[in-house]
Coordinates of C-alpha atoms and ligand atoms in Angstrom, one line a residue:
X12 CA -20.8 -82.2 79.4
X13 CA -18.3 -79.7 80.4
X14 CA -15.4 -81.5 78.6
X15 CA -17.7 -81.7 75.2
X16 CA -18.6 -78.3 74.6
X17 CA -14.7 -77.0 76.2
X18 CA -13.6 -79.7 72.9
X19 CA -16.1 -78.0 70.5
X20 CA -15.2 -74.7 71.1
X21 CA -11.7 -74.9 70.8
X22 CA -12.0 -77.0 67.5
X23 CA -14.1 -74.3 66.2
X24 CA -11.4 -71.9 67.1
X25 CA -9.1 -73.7 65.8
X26 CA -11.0 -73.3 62.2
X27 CA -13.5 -75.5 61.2
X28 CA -16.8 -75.4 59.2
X29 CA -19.3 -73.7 61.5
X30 CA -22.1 -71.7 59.6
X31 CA -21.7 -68.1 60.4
X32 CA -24.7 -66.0 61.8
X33 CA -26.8 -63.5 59.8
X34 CA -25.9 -60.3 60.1
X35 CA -26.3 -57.0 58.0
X36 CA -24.6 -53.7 56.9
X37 CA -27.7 -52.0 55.4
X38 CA -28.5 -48.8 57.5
X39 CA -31.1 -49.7 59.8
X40 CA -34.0 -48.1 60.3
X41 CA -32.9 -47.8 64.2
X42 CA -34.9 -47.4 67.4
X43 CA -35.1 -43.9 66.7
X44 CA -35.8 -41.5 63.7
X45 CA -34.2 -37.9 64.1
X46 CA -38.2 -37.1 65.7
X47 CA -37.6 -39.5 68.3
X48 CA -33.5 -38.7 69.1
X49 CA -35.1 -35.1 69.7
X50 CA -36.9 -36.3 72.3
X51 CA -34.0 -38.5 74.0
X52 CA -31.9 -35.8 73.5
X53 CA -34.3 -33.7 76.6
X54 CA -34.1 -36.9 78.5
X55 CA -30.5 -35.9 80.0
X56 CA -28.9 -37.9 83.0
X57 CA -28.4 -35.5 86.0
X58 CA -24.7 -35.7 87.4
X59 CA -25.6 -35.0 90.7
X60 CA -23.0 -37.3 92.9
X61 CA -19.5 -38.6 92.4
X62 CA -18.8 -41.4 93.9
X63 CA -15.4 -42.2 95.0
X64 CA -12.9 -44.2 93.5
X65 CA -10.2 -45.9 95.0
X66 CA -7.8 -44.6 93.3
X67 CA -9.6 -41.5 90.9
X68 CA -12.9 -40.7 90.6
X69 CA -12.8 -40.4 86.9
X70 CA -11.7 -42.3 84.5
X71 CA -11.3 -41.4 80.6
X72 CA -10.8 -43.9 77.9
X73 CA -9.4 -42.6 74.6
X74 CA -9.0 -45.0 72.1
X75 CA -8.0 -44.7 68.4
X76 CA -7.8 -47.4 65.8
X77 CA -4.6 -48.9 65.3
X78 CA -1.4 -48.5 65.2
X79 CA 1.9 -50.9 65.7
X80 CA 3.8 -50.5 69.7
X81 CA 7.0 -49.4 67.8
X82 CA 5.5 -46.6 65.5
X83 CA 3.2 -44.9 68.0
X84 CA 6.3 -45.1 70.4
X85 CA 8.4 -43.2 67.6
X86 CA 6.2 -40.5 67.3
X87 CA 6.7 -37.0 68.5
X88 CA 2.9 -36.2 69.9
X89 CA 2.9 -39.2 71.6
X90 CA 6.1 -39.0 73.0
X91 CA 5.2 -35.8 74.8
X92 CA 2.1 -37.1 76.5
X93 CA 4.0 -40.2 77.8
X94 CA 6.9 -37.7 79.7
X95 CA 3.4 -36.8 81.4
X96 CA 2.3 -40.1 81.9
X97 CA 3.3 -44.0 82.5
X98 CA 3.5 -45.8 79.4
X99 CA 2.6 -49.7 79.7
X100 CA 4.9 -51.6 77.5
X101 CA 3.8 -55.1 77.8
X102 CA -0.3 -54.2 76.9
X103 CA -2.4 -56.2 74.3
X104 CA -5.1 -56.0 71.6
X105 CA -7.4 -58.8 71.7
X106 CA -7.8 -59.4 67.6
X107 CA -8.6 -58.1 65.0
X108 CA -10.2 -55.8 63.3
X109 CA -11.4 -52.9 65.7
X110 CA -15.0 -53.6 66.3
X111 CA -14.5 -57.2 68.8
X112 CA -11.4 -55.0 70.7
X113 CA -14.4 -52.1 71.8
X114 CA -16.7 -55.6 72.5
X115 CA -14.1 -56.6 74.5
X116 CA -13.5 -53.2 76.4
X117 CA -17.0 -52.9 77.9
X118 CA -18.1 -56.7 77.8
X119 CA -15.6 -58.7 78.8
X120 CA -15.2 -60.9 75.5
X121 CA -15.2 -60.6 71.7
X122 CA -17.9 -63.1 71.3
X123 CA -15.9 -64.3 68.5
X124 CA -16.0 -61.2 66.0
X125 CA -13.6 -61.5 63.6
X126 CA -14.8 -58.7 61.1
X127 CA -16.8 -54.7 61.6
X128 CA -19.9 -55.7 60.1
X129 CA -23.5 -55.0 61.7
X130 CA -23.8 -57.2 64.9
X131 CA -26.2 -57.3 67.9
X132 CA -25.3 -58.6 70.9
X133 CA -29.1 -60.1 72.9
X134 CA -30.3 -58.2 75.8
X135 CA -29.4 -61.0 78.3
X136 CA -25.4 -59.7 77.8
X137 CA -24.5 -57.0 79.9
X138 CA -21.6 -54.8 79.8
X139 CA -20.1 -52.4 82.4
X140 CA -23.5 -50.1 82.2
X141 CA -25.3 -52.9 84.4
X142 CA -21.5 -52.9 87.3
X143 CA -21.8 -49.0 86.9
X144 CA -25.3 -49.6 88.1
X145 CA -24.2 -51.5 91.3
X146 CA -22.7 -48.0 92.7
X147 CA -24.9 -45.5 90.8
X148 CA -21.4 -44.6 89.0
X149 CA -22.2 -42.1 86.1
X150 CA -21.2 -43.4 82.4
X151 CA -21.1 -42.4 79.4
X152 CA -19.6 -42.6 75.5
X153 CA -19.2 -39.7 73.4
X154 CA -18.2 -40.3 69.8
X155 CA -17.3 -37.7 67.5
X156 CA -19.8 -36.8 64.6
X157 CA -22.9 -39.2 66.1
X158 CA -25.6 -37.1 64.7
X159 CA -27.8 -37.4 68.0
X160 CA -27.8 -39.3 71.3
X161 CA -28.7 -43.2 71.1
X162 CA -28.2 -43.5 67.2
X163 CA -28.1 -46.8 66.0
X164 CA -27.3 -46.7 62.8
X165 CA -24.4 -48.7 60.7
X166 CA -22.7 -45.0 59.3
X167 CA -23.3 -41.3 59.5
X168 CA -21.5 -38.9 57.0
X169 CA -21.8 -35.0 58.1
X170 CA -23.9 -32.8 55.9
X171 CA -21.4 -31.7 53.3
X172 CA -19.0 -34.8 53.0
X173 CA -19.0 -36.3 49.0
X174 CA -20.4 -39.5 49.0
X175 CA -17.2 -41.1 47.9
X176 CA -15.5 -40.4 50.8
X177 CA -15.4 -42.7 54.2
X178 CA -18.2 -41.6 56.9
X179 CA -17.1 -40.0 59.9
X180 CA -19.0 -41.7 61.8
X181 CA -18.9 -45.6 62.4
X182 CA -20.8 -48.1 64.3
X183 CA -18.2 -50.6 64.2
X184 CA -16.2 -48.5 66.2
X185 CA -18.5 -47.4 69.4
X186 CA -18.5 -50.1 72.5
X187 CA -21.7 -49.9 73.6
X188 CA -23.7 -49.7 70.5
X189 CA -23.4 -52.9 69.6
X190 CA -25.5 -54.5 72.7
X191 CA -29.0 -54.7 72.8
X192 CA -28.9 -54.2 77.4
X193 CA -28.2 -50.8 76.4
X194 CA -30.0 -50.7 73.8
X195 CA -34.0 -51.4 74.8
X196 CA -33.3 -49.2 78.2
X197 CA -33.4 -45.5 78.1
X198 CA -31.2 -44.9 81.6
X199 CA -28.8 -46.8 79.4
X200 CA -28.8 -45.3 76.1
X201 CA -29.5 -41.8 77.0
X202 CA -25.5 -42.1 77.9
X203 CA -24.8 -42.7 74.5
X204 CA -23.9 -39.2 73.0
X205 CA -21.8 -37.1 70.3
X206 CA -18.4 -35.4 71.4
X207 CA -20.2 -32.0 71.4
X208 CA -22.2 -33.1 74.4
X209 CA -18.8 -33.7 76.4
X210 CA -17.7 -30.3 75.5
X211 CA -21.5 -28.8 76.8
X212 CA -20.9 -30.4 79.4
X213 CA -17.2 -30.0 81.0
X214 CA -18.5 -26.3 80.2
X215 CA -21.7 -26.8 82.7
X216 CA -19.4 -28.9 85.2
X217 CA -21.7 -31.7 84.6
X218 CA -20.1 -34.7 83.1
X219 CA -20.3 -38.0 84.1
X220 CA -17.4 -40.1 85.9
X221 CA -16.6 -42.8 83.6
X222 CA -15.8 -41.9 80.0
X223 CA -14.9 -43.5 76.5
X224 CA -14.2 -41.0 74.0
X225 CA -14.1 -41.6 70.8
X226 CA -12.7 -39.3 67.7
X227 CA -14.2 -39.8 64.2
X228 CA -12.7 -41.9 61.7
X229 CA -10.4 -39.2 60.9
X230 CA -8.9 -38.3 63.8
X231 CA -8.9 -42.1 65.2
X232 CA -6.9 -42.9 62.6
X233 CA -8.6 -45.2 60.4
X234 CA -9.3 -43.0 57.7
X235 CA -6.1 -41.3 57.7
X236 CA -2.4 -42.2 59.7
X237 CA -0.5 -42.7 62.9
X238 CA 0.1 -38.6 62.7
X239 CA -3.0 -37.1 62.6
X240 CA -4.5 -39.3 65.3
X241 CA -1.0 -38.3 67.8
X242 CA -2.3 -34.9 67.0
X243 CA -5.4 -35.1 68.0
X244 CA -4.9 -37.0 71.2
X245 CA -2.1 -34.7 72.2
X246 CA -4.6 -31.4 71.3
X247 CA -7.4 -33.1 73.4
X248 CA -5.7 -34.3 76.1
X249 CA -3.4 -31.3 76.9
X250 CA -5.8 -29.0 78.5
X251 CA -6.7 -31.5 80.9
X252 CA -3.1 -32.9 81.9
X253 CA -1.4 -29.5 82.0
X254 CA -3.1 -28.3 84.8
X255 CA -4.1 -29.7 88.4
X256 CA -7.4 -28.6 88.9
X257 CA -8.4 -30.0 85.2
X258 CA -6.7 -33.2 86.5
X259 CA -7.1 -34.4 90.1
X260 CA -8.7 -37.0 91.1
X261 CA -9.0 -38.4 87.3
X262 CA -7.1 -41.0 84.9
X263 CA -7.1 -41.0 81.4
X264 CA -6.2 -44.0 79.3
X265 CA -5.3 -43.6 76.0
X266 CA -4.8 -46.6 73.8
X267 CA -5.3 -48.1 70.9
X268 CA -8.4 -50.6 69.7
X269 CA -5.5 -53.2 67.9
X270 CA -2.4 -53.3 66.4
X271 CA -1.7 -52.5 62.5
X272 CA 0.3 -55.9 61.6
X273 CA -1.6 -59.1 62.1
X274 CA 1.5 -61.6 61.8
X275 CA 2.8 -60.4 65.1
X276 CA 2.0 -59.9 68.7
X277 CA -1.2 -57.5 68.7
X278 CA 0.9 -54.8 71.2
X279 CA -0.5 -51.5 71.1
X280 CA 0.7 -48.4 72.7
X281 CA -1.1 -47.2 76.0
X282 CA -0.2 -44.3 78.6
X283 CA -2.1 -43.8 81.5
X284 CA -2.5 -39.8 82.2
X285 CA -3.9 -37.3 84.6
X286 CA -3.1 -37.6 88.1
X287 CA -0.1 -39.5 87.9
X288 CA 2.3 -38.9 91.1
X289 CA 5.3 -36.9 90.1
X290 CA 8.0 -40.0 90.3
X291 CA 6.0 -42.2 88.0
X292 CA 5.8 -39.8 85.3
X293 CA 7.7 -40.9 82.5
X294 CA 8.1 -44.0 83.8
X295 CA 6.7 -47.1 82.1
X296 CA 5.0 -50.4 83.5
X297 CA 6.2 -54.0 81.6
X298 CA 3.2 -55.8 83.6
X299 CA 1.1 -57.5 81.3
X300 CA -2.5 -56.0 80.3
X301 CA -4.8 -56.3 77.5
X302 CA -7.8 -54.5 76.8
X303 CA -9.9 -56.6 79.7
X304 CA -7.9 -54.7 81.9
X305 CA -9.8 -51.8 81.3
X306 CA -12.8 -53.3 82.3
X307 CA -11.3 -55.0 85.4
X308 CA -9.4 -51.6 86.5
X309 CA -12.4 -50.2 86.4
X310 CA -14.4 -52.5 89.0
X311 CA -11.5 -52.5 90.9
X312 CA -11.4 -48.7 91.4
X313 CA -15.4 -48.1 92.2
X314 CA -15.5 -51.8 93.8
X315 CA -17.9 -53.0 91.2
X316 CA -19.6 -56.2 90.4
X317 CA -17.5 -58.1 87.8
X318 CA -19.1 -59.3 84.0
X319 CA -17.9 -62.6 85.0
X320 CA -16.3 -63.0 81.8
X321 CA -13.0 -62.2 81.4
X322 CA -12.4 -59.1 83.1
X323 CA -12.4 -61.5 86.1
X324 CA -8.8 -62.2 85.9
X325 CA -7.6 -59.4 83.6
X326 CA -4.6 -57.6 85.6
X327 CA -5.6 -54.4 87.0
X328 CA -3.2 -51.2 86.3
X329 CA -0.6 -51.0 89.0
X330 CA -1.4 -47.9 89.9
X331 CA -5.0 -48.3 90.8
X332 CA -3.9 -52.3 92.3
X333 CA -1.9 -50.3 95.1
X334 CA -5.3 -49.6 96.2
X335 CA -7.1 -52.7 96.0
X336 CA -4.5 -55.4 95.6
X337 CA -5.8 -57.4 92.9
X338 CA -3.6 -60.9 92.2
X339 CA -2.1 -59.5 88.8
X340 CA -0.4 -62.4 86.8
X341 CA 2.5 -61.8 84.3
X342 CA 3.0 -63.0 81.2
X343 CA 5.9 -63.2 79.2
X344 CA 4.6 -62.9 75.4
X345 CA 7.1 -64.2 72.8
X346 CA 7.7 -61.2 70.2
X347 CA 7.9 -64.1 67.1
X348 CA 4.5 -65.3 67.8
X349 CA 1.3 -63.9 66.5
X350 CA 0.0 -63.5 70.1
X351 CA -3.9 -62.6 70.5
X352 CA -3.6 -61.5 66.7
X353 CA -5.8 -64.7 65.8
X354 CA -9.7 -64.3 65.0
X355 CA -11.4 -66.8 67.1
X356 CA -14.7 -68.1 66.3
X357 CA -17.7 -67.8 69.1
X358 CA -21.3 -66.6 69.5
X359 CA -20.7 -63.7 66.5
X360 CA -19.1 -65.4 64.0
X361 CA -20.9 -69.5 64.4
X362 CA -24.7 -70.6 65.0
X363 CA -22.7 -74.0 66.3
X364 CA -21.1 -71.6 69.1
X365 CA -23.7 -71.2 72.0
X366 CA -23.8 -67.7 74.0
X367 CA -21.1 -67.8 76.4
X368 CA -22.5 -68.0 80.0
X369 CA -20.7 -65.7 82.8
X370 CA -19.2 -67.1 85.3
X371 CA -21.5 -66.6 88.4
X372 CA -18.9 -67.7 91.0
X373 CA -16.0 -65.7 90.2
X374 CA -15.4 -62.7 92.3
X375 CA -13.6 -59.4 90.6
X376 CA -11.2 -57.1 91.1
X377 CA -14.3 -55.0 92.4
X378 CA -14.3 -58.1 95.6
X379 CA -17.9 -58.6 93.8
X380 CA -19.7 -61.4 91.4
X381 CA -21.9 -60.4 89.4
X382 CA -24.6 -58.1 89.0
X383 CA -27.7 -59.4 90.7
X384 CA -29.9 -59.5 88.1
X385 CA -27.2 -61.1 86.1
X386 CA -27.0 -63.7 88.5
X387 CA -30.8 -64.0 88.2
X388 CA -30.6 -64.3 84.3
X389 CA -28.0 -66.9 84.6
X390 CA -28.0 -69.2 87.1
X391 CA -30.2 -72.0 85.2
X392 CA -27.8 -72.2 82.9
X393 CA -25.4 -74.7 83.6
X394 CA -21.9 -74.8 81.9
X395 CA -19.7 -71.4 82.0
X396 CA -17.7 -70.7 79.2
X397 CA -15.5 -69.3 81.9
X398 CA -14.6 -72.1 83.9
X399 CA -11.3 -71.6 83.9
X400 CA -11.4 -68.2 86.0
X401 CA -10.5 -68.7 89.2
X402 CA -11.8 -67.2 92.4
X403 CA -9.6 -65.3 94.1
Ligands
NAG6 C1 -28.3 -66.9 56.2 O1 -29.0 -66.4 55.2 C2 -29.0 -67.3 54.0 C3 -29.7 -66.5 52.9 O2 -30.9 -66.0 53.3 C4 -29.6 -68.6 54.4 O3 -29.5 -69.5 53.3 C5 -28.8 -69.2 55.5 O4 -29.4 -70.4 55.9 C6 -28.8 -68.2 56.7 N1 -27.9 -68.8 57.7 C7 -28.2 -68.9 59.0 C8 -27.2 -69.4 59.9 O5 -29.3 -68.5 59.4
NAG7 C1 -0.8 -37.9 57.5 O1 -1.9 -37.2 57.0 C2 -1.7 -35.8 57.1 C3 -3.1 -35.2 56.7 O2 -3.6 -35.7 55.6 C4 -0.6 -35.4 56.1 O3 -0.4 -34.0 56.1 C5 0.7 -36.1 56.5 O4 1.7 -35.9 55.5 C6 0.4 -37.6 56.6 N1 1.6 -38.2 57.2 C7 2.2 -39.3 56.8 C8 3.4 -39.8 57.6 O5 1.7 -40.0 55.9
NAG8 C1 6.6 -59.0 83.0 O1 7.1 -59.9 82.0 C2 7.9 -59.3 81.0 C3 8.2 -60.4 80.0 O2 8.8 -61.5 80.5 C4 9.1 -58.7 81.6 O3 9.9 -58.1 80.6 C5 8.7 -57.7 82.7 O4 9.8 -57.2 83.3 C6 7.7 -58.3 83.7 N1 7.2 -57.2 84.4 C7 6.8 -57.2 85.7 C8 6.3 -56.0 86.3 O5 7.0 -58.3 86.4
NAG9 C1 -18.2 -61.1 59.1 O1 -18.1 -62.4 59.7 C2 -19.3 -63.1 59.7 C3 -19.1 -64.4 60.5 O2 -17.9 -65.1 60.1 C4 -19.7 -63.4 58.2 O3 -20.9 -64.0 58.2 C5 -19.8 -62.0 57.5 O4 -20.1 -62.2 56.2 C6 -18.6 -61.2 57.7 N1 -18.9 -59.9 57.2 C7 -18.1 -59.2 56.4 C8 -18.5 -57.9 56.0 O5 -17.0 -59.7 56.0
NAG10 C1 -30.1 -65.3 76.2 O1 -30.7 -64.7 75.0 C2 -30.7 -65.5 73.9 C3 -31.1 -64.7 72.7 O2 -32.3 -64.1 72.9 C4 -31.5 -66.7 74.1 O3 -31.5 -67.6 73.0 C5 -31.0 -67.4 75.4 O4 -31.9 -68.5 75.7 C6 -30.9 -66.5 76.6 N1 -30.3 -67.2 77.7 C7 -30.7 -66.9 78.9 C8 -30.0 -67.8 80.0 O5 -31.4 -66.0 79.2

């Protein structure tokens, strides 16, 4: 049984005829009209404990869109944040285009995406929102130009913008949009907001601990060049790096969601930031990461449950591994291949690709299995697509 369905998957990733699932781009009508984000908007999380990290208690993710390791390296913006910071040479995309990368980020796979169109991910799928649970450790996603917390919906262009021109705002490109265990639960989506809500909030002194922030398509990137996104992330994250009492006790990723060429290792350029002791900064790290390693640094630092997927061996950023002392693997990536730059077929992109079950008996970086209740979900089911994690 195992063998089989191991055999089918890989044949499908290696290309085959599988029927791809139904999916659409026509703006939904969404779980909420403007009406109903009005009242979600009221129904604010209250920040009222941090919990401690092993390393930081906070931790930022700022990702843009995409950009080659050799041209965001060249350029001057970025440059000056990484004498601030470590910059990790040896870090990967997972694919291509951008939408299975934020998949990836906060649930542990792709689920075989291979394009930004209009997918749903079923409720049974968790992402980090049911680990953050585990410790009561406060999330949440701002995105640039959402028109209200929770929104759904495939685009948003800002009152103003001519029609012809690209919406600011794009599904494809928020994480946790895309999976329906945030979606169908208030306590989950309420965390869901537009970048002016971070601003309220740094101003009140009420944010939550663990952050992805995302720009608009302009300032990501995407709907303009390498430039203005450096900008942007430099202008963003200078206030906060600059000065001690903005900074302690928090890291801030910045990376990028894949890499620009697709006949080539998917290397993108990422700097850790914030509280960075003074003899790492400017250093770099040649460890090997991808973008699960977000996901399995972050269990490791708040000792959370894993997603059993494939967080559960991703390497852990050195600097938060001196405190839990993860078994991080290197891997020596050859620069002529076309390393993790294939688009591999799975759940998303085949009706002939079942869901892939978690791996219940894998323990984290986080020293934890799953969530319980994912354990409760899953443990009928009998093959995990994630055999091959093993448990350290
Ligand atoms: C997708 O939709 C088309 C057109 O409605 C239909 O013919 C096809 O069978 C559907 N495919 C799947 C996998 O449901
Ligand atoms: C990037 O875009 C900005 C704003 O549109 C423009 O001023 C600049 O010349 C562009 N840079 C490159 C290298 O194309
Ligand atoms: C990881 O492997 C790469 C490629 O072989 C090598 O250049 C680098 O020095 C290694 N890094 C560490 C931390 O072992
Ligand atoms: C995205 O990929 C799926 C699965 O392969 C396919 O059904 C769909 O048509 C693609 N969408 C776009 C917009 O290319
Ligand atoms: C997970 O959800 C999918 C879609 O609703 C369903 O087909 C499948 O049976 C569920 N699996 C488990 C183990 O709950």
């Amino acid at each position: 049984m195992k063998a089989s369905i191991a055999l089918s998957v890989s044949a499908l990733a290696a290309g085959a005829l599988a029927a791809p699932r139904n999916f659409t781009t026509i703006q939904p009508t969404g779980y909420f009209d403007p009406a109903a984000a009005t009242a979600v908007q009221t129904t604010y999380p209250k920040y009222h404990h941090t919990v401690k990290g092993r390393l930081v208690d906070h931790m930022w993710h700022i990702v843009l869109d995409s950009a080659d390791f050799d041209d965001a390296a060249a350029n001057e913006d970025l440059q000056a944040l990484a004498k601030e910071g470590i910059l990790l040479t040896n870090y990967y995309a997972l694919t291509h285009p951008a939408q299975p990368n934020y998949l990836g980020m906060v649930g542990g796979d792709t689920f075989g995406l291979t394009n930004d169109s209009f997918v749903a991910l079923p409720k049974n799928i968790s992402t980090l929102a049911e680990c953050f649970e585990d410790q009561r450790v406060m999330w949440a996603q701002y995105t640039e130009d959402q028109p209200f917390t929770a929104y759904d919906g495939w685009e948003y262009r800002t009152p103003g913008t001519p029609d012809d021109s690209p919406a600011q705002y794009s599904r494809a490109k928020n994480p946790f949009v895309a999976f329906d265990s945030v979606m169908s639960s208030v306590k989950r989506f309420v965390n869901l907001k537009s970048l002016k809500s971070f601003y309220n909030e740094q101003e009140s002194g009420h944010i939550a601990q663990w952050l992805m922030i995302r720009p608009n398509t302009i300032n990501d990137g995407s709907n303009s060049n390498l430039s203005t996104a450096a900008k942007w992330a430099r202008d963003f994250l200078e206030p906060y790096i600059s000065s001690k009492k903005e900074y302690h006790r928090k890291l801030f990723v910045l990376t990028f969601a894949h890499a620009a060429t697709e006949d080539a290792p998917n290397r993108v350029y990422t700097l850790l930031l914030g509280d960075i002791p003074k003899k790492h900064r400017g250093t770099t790290d040649s460890m090997y990461y991808d973008h699960y390693s977000i996901a399995s640094t972050t269990v490791a630092n708040y000792d959370l449950p894993t997603l059993g997927r494939h967080d559960c061996r991703s390497n852990v950023f050195a600097l938060v591994n001196k405190k839990c002392h993860f078994h991080n693997t290197n891997r020596t990536i050859d620069p002529s291949d076309n390393y993790n730059s294939q688009r591999n077929t799975g759940w998303l992109s085949s009706t002939e690709v079942p869901l892939p079950i978690p791996n219940l008996n894998c323990k984290g970086a986080g020293r934890k299995y799953v969530p319980t209740k994912v354990k409760k979900t899953w443990r009928k089911a009998s093959y995990s697509y994630y055999q091959w994690v093993v448990n350290y």
